[in-house]
Coordinates of C-alpha atoms and ligand atoms in Angstrom, one line a residue:
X1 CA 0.0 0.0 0.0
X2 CA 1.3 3.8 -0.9
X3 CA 2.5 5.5 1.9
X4 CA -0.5 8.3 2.6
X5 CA 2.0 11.1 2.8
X6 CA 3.4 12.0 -0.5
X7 CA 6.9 13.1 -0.5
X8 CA 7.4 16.5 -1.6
X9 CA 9.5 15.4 -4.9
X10 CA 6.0 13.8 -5.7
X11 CA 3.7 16.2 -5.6
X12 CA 2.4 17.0 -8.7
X13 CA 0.6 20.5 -9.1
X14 CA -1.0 22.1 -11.7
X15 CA -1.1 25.6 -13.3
X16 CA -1.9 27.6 -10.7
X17 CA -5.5 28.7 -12.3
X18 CA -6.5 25.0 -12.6
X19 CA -5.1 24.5 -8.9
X20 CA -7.3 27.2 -7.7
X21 CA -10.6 26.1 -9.3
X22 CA -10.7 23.3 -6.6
X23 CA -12.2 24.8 -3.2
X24 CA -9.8 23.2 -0.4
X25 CA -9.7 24.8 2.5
X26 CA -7.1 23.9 5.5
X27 CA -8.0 25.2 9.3
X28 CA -5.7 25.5 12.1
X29 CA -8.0 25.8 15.1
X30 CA -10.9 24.2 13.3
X31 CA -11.5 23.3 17.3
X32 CA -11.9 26.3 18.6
X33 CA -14.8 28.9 18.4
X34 CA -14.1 30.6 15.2
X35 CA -13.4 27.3 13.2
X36 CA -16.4 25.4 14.0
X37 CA -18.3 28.2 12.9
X38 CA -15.9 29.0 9.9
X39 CA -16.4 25.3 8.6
X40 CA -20.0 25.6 8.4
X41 CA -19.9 28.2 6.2
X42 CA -17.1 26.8 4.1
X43 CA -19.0 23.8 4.1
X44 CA -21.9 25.8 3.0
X45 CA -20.2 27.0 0.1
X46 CA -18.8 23.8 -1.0
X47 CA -15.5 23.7 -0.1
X48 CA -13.4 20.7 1.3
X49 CA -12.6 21.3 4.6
X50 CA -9.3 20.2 6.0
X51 CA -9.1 20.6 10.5
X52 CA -6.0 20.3 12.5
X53 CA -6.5 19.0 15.6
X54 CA -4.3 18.1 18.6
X55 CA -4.2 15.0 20.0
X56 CA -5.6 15.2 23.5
X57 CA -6.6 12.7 26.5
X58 CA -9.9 14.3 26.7
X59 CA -12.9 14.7 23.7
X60 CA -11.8 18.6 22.2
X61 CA -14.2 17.8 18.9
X62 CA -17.2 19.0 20.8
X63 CA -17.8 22.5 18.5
X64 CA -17.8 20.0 15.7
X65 CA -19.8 17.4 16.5
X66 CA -22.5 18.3 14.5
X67 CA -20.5 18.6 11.0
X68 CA -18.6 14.9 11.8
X69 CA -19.6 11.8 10.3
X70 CA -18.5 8.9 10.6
X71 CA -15.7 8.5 7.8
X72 CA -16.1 4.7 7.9
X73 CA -19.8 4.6 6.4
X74 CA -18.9 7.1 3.1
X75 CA -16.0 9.5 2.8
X76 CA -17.3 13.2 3.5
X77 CA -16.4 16.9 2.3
X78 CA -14.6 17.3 6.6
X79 CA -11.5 15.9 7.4
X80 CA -9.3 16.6 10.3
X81 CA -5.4 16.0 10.7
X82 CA -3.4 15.4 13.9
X83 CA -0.9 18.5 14.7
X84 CA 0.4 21.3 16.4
X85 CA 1.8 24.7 15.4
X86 CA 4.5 24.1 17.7
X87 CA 6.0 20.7 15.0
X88 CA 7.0 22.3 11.6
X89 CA 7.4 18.9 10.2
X90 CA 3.7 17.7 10.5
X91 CA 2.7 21.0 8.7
X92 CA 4.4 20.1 6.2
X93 CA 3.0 16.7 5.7
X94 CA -0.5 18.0 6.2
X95 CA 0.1 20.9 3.5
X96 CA 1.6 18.5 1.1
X97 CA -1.6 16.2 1.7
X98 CA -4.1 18.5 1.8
X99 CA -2.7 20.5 -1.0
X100 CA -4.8 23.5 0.1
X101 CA -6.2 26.9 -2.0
X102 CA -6.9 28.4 1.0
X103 CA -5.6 28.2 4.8
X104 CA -7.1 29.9 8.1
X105 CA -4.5 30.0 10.5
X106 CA -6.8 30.2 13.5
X107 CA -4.7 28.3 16.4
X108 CA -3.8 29.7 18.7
X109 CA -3.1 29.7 22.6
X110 CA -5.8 32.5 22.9
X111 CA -6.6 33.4 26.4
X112 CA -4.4 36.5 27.2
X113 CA -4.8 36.3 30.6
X114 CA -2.6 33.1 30.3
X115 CA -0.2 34.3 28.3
X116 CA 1.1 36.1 31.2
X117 CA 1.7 32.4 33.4
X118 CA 2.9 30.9 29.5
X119 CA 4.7 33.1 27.4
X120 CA 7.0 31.3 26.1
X121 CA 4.6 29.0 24.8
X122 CA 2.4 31.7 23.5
X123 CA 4.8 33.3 21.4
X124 CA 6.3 29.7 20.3
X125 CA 2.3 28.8 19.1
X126 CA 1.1 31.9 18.4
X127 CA 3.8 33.9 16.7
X128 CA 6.4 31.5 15.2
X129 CA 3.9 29.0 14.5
X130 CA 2.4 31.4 11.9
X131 CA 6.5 31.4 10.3
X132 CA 5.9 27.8 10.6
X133 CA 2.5 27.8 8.5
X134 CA 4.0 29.7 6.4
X135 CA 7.2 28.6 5.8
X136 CA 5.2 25.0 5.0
X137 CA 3.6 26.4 2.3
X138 CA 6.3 27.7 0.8
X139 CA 8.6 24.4 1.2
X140 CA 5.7 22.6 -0.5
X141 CA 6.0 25.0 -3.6
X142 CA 2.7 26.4 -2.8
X143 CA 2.9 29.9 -2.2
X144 CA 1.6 31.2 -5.3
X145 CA -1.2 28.5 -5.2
X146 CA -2.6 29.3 -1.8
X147 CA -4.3 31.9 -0.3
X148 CA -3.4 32.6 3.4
X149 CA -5.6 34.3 6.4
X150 CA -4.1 35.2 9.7
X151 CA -6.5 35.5 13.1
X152 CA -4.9 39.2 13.9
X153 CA -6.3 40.7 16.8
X154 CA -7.2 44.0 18.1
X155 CA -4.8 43.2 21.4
X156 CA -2.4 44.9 19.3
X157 CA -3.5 48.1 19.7
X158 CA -3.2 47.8 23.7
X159 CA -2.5 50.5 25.6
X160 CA -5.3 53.0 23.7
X161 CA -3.4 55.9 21.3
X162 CA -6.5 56.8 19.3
X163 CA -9.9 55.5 19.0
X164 CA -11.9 54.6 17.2
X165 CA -9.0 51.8 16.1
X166 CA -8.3 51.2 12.4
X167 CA -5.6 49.5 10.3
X168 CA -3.8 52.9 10.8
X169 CA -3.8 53.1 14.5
X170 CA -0.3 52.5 15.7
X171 CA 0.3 48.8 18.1
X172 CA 1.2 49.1 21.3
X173 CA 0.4 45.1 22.8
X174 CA 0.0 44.7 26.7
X175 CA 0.7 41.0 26.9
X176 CA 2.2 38.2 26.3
X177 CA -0.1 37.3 23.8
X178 CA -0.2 40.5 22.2
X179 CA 3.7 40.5 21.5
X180 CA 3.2 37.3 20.2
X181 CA 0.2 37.9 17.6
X182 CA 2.1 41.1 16.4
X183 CA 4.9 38.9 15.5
X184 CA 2.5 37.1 13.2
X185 CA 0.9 40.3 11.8
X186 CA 4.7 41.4 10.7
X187 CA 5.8 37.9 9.7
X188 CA 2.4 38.0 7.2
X189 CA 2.8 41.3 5.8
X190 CA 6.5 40.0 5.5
X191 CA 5.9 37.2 3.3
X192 CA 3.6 39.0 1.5
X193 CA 6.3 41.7 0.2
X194 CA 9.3 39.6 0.5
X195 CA 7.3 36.3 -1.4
X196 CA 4.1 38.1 -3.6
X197 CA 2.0 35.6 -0.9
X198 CA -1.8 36.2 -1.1
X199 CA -1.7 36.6 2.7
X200 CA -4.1 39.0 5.3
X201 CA -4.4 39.7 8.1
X202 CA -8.1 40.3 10.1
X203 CA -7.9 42.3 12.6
X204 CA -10.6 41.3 14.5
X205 CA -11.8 42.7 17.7
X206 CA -13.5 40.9 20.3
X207 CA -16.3 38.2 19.0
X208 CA -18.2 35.8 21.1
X209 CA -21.4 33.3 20.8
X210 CA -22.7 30.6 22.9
X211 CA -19.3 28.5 21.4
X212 CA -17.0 31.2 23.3
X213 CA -14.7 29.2 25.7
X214 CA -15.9 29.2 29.2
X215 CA -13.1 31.4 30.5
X216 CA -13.5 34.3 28.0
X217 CA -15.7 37.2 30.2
X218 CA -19.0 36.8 28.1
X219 CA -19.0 33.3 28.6
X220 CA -18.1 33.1 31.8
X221 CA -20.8 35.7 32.5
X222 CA -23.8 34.0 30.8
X223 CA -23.0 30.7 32.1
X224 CA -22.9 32.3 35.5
X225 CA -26.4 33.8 35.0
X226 CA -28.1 31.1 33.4
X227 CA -26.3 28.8 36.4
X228 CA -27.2 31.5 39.1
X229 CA -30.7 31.8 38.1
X230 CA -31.4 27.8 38.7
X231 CA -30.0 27.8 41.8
X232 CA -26.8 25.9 40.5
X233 CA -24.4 28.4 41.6
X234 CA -24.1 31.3 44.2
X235 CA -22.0 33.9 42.9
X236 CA -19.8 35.2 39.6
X237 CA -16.4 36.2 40.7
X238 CA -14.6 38.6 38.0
X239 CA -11.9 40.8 37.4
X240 CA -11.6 44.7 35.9
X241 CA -15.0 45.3 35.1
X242 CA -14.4 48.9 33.9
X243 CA -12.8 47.9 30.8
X244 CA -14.3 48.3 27.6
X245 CA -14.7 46.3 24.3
X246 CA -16.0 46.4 21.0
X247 CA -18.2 42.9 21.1
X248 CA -19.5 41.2 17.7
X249 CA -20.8 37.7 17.1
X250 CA -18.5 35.0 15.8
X251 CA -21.0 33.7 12.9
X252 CA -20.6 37.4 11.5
X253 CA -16.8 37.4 11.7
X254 CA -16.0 34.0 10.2
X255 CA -18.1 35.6 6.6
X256 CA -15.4 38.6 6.5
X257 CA -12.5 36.2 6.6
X258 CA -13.4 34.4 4.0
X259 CA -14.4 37.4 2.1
X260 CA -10.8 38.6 2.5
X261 CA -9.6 35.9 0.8
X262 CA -11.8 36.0 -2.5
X263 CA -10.7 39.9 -2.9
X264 CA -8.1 40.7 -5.8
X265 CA -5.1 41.7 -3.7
X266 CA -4.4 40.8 -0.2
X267 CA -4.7 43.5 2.3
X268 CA -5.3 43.5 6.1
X269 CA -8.6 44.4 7.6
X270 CA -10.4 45.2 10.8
X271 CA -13.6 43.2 11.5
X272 CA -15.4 45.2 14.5
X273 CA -18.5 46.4 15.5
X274 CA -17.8 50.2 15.8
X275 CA -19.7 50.1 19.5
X276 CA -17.7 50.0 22.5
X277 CA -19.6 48.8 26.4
X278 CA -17.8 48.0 29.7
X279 CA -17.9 44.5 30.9
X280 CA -20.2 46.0 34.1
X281 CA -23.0 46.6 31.0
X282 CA -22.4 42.9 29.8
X283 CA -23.2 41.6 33.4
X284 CA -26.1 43.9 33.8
X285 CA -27.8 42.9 30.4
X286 CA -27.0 39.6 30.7
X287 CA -28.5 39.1 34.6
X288 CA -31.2 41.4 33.6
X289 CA -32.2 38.6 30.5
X290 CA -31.6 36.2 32.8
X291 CA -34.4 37.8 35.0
X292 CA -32.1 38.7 38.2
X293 CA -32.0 42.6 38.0
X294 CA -28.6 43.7 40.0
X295 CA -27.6 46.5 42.3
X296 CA -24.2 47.7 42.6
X297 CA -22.5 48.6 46.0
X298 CA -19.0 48.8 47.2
X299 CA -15.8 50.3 45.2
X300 CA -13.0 49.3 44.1
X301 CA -11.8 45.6 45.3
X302 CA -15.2 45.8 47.6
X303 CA -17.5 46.4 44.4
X304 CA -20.8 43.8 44.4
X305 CA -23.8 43.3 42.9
X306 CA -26.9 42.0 44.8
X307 CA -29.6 40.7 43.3
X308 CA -32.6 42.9 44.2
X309 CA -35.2 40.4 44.7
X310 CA -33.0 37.8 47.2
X311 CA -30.5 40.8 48.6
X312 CA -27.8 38.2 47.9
X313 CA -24.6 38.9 46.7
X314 CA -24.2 37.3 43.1
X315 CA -21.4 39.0 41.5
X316 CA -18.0 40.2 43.2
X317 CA -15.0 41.3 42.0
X318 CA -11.9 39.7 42.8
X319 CA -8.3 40.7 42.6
X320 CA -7.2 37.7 41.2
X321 CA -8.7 38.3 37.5
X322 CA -6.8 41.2 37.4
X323 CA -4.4 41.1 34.6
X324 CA -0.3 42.8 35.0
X325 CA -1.0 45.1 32.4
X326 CA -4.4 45.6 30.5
X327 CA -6.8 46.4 27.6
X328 CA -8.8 49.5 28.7
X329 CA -10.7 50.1 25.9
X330 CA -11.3 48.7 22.5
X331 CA -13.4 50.3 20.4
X332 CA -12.6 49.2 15.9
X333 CA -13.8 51.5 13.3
X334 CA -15.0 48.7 10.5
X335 CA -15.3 51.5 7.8
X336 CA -12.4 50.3 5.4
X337 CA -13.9 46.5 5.7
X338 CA -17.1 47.5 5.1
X339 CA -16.6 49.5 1.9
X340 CA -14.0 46.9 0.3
X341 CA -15.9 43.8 1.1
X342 CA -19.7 45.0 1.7
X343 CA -18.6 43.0 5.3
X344 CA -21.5 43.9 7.9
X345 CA -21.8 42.5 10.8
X346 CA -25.4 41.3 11.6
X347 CA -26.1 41.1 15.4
X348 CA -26.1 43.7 17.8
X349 CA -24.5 44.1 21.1
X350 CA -28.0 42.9 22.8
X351 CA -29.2 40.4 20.6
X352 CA -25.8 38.7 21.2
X353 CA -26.2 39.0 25.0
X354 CA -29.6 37.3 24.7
X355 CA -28.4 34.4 22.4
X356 CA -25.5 34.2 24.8
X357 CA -27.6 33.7 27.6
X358 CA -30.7 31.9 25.9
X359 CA -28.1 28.5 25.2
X360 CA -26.8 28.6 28.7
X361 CA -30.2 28.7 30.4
X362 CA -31.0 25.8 28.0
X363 CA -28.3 24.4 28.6
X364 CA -28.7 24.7 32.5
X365 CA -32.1 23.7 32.0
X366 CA -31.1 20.2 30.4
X367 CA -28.2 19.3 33.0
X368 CA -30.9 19.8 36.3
X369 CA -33.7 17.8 34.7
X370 CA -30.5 15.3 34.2
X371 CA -30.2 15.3 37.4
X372 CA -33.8 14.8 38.5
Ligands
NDP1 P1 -10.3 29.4 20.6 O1 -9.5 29.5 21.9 O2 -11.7 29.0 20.8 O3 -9.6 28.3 19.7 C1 -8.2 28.2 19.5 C2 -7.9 27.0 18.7 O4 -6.5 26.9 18.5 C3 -8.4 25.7 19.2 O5 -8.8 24.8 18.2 C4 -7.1 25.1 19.8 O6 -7.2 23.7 20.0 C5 -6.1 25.5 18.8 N1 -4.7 25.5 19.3 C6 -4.2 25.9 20.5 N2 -2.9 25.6 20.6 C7 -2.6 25.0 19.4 C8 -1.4 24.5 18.9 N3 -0.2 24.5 19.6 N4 -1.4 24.0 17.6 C9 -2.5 23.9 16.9 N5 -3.7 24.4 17.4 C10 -3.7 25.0 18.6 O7 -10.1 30.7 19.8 P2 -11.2 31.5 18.8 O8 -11.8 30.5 18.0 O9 -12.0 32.4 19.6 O10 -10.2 32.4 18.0 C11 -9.6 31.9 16.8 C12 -8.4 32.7 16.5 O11 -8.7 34.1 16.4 C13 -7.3 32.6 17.6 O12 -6.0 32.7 16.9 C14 -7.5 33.9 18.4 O13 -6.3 34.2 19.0 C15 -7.9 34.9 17.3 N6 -8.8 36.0 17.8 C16 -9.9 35.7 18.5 C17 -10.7 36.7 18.8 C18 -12.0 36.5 19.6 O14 -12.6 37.4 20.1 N7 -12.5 35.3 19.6 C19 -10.4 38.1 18.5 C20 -9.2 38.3 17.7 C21 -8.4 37.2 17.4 P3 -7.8 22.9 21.2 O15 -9.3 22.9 21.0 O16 -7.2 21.6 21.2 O17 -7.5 23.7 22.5
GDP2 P1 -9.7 39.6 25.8 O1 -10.2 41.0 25.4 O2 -9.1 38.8 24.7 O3 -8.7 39.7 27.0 O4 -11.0 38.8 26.3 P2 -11.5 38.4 27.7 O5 -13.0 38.0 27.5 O6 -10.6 37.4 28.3 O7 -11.5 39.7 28.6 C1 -12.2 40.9 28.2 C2 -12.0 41.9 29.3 O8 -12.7 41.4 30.5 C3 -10.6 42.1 29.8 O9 -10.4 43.5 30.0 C4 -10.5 41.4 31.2 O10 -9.6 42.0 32.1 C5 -11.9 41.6 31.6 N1 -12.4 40.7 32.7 C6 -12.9 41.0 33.9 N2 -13.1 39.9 34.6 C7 -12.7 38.9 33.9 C8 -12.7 37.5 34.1 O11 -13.1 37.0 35.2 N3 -12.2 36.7 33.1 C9 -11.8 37.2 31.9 N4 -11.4 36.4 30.9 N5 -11.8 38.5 31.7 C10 -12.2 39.4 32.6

C-alpha cells in the first residue's frame, strides 16, 4: 500500500489557475470557536474542509460534532489532521496532503490572561507558529497556489493611542499574547512583500457566541447567570470590570474572513462592531435577560452586585482576574472593511447577549432535569 503522505518530490501540481478552481480549505484551530463556525460556512459553500486538531486525552471535537460523520460509512467533504503549530514537520506533511487553495490559520493559545503564566509557549504557538505555517507552504511550492488568512487581533492596539481603532492606528500590545500575535501580523505582511503571498491579516476585535470558551468574560458571564438563576451556583467572581470592548458575534466574523480571501489583492482588515460597552454593562444585560435585576454597591476591590429580589450577593469582584497590564478600551472603526468587502456584521450588542444567555439557560435547564 502507498504511503498516505506524498513526499514532496511527488507532488504534482498544476497551473496555478486550474489548482485554484478546486475549493480546499485547511484550518488551524478548526476546534476552537471561530473554526467550527468558519467550517459551516465553508461547508456551506462547497468547499473541502481540512481541520488540524491536537491530539488530546480528553474529547476537544465538541464545536464540531454536528458537521462529523463517521468517515467509515462514506468519505465526506470534513476531514481533520493530527498536529500542532509548535511541530514544523507535521505542517508540512498535512500541507503536502491536503494541498490546500486556502488556509485559516486560526490556532492559537488565545486566552491573554494566560499568556502572562505561558509566554514562552504563546509566542512559540502563536507567533512563530504562523512562520511555521508559512514557511510549510512555501517548502511545498505552494505559495503562489494558496491563499493565506491570519487570526490578527485588536490586542495589538493595547494601551489606547486613538480610538476609534483602524488598520492605521499604531500597536502598542499589553501582553504576552499580544507581542506574540504582532509577530505574526509582521511575519504576514512580511511574506507578502518579500514572497508576492496572497496573505491577510483580520484584525478582528472581540467576537463571542454561545461556542466562546468558558473562561472568556462573556462566557463566563452568561454561564454564570443562566447557572445562578437555577440555583446551581451562588456567585460570579470577575476581574476589571471597567474595561471596555468592542463585542460582535463569531458567525458574522467568520463571513469577512473568507471574504478577504476572494478579494483581488491581499490586504489586512479590521472586522469590528464600531460600538464600544464595559464588561459592568455585559453583566447587567446579561442578569437582567436572565431575569435577576442587579444592584451595585461597594468600590473598588469591595464592588458587588446583589440581586434585588433575594439581597444576595451574586457578583463580586476579585483581585485575582486582574491582569499585570491591561486592555482598557477597544473600540474598531469597520469603515475600510465595510466598503471593500460590503462586510457587515449582523447582530447587535443585545441580541448577542440574549443568544448568549438563551443557550446557557438551555443548557442549564437540560443538566438539572438530568439530574432529576
Ligand atoms: P479558541 O481558543 O476557541 O480556539 C483556539 C484553537 O487553537 C483551538 O482549536 C485550539 O485547539 C487551537 N490550538 C491551541 N494551541 C494550538 C497549537 N499549539 N497547535 C494547533 N492548534 C492549537 O479561539 P477562537 O476560535 O475564539 O479564536 C480563533 C483565533 O482568532 C485565535 O487565533 C485567536 O487568538 C484569534 N482571535 C480571536 C478573537 C475572539 O474574540 N474570539 C479576537 C481576535 C483574534 P484545542 O481545541 O485543542 O485547544
Ligand atoms: P480579551 O479581550 O481577549 O482579553 O478577552 P476576555 O474575554 O478574556 O477579557 C475581556 C475583558 O474582560 C478584559 O479586559 C478582562 O480583564 C476583563 N475581565 C474582567 N473579569 C474577567 C474574568 O473573570 N475573566 C476574563 N477572561 N476577563 C475578565
Amino acid at each position: 500500500m502507498a504511503h498516505p503522505i506524498p513526499s514532496l518530490t511527488q507532488l504534482q501540481l498544476p497551473p496555478v489557475e486550474e489548482y485554484r478552481k478546486r475549493k480546499v480549505a485547511l484550518i488551524s484551530g478548526i476546534t476552537g470557536q471561530d473554526g467550527s463556525y468558519l467550517t459551516e460556512l465553508l461547508m456551506e459553500k462547497g468547499y473541502d474542509v481540512h481541520g488540524i486538531i491536537r491530539r488530546s486525552s480528553s474529547f476537544n471535537t465538541g464545536r464540531l460534532h454536528h458537521l462529523y460523520e463517521d468517515q467509515h460509512e462514506r468519505p465526506t467533504k470534513f476531514k481533520l489532521h493530527y498536529g500542532d503549530l509548535s511541530d514544523s514537520t507535521n505542517l508540512v506533511y498535512i500541507i503536502a496532503q491536503v494541498k490546500p487553495t486556502e488556509v485559516y490559520n486560526l490556532g492559537a493559545q488565545s486566552h491573554v490572561k494566560v499568556s502572562f503564566e505561558m509566554a514562552e509557549y504563546t509566542g512559540d504557538v502563536d507567533g512563530l507558529g504562523t512562520l511555521r505555517l508559512l514557511d510549510a507552504i512555501r517548502t511545498c511550492g505552494l505559495e503562489n497556489h494558496v491563499r493565506f488568512y491570519q487570526a490578527s487581533t485588536s490586542e495589538l492596539y493595547g494601551k489606547v493611542v486613538e480610538t476609534p481603532q483602524s488598520e492605521t492606528t499604531p500597536f502598542y500590545p499589553r501582553s504576552p499574547y499580544g507581542v506574540a500575535k504582532l509577530y505574526a501580523y509582521w511575519i504576514v505582511v512580511n511574506y507578502r512583500e518579500a514572497y508576492g503571498m496572497y496573505a491577510c491579516n483580520g484584525i478582528l476585535f472581540n467576537h463571542e457566541s454561545p461556542r466562546r470558551g468558558r473562561t472568556f468574560v462573556t462566557r463566563k458571564i452568561t454561564r454564570a447567570a443562566a447557572d445562578i438563576k437555577l440555583g446551581k451556583q451562588s456567585c460570579l467572581y470577575l476581574g476589571n470590570i471597567d474595561a471596555r470592548r468592542d463585542w460582535g458575534h463569531a458567525r458574522d466574523y467568520v463571513e469577512g474572513m473568507w471574504m478577504m480571501l476572494q478579494q483581488e489583492k491581499p490586504d489586512d482588515f479590521v472586522l469590528a462592531s464600531g460600538e464600544t460597552h464595559p464588561v459592568r454593562e455585559f453583566v447587567e444585560k446579561s442578569f437582567n435577560y436572565a431575569g435577576i435585576q442587579l444592584k451595585w454597591e461597594g468600590s473598588g476591590e469591595e464592588e458587588h452586585a446583589i440581586d434585588v429580589q433575594t439581597k444576595k450577593v451574586v457578583v463580586r469582584v476579585d483581585s485575582r482576574y486582574f491582569r499585570p497590564a491591561e486592555v482598557e478600551l477597544l473600540h474598531g472603526n469597520p469603515a475600510k472593511a465595510e466598503k471593500a468587502l460590503g462586510w457587515k456584521r449582523r447582530v447587535d450588542f443585545d441580541s448577542l447577549v440574549k443568544e448568549m444567555v438563551d443557550a446557557d439557560l438551555k443548557a442549564a435547564a437540560s443538566l438539572v432535569e438530568d439530574q432529576n
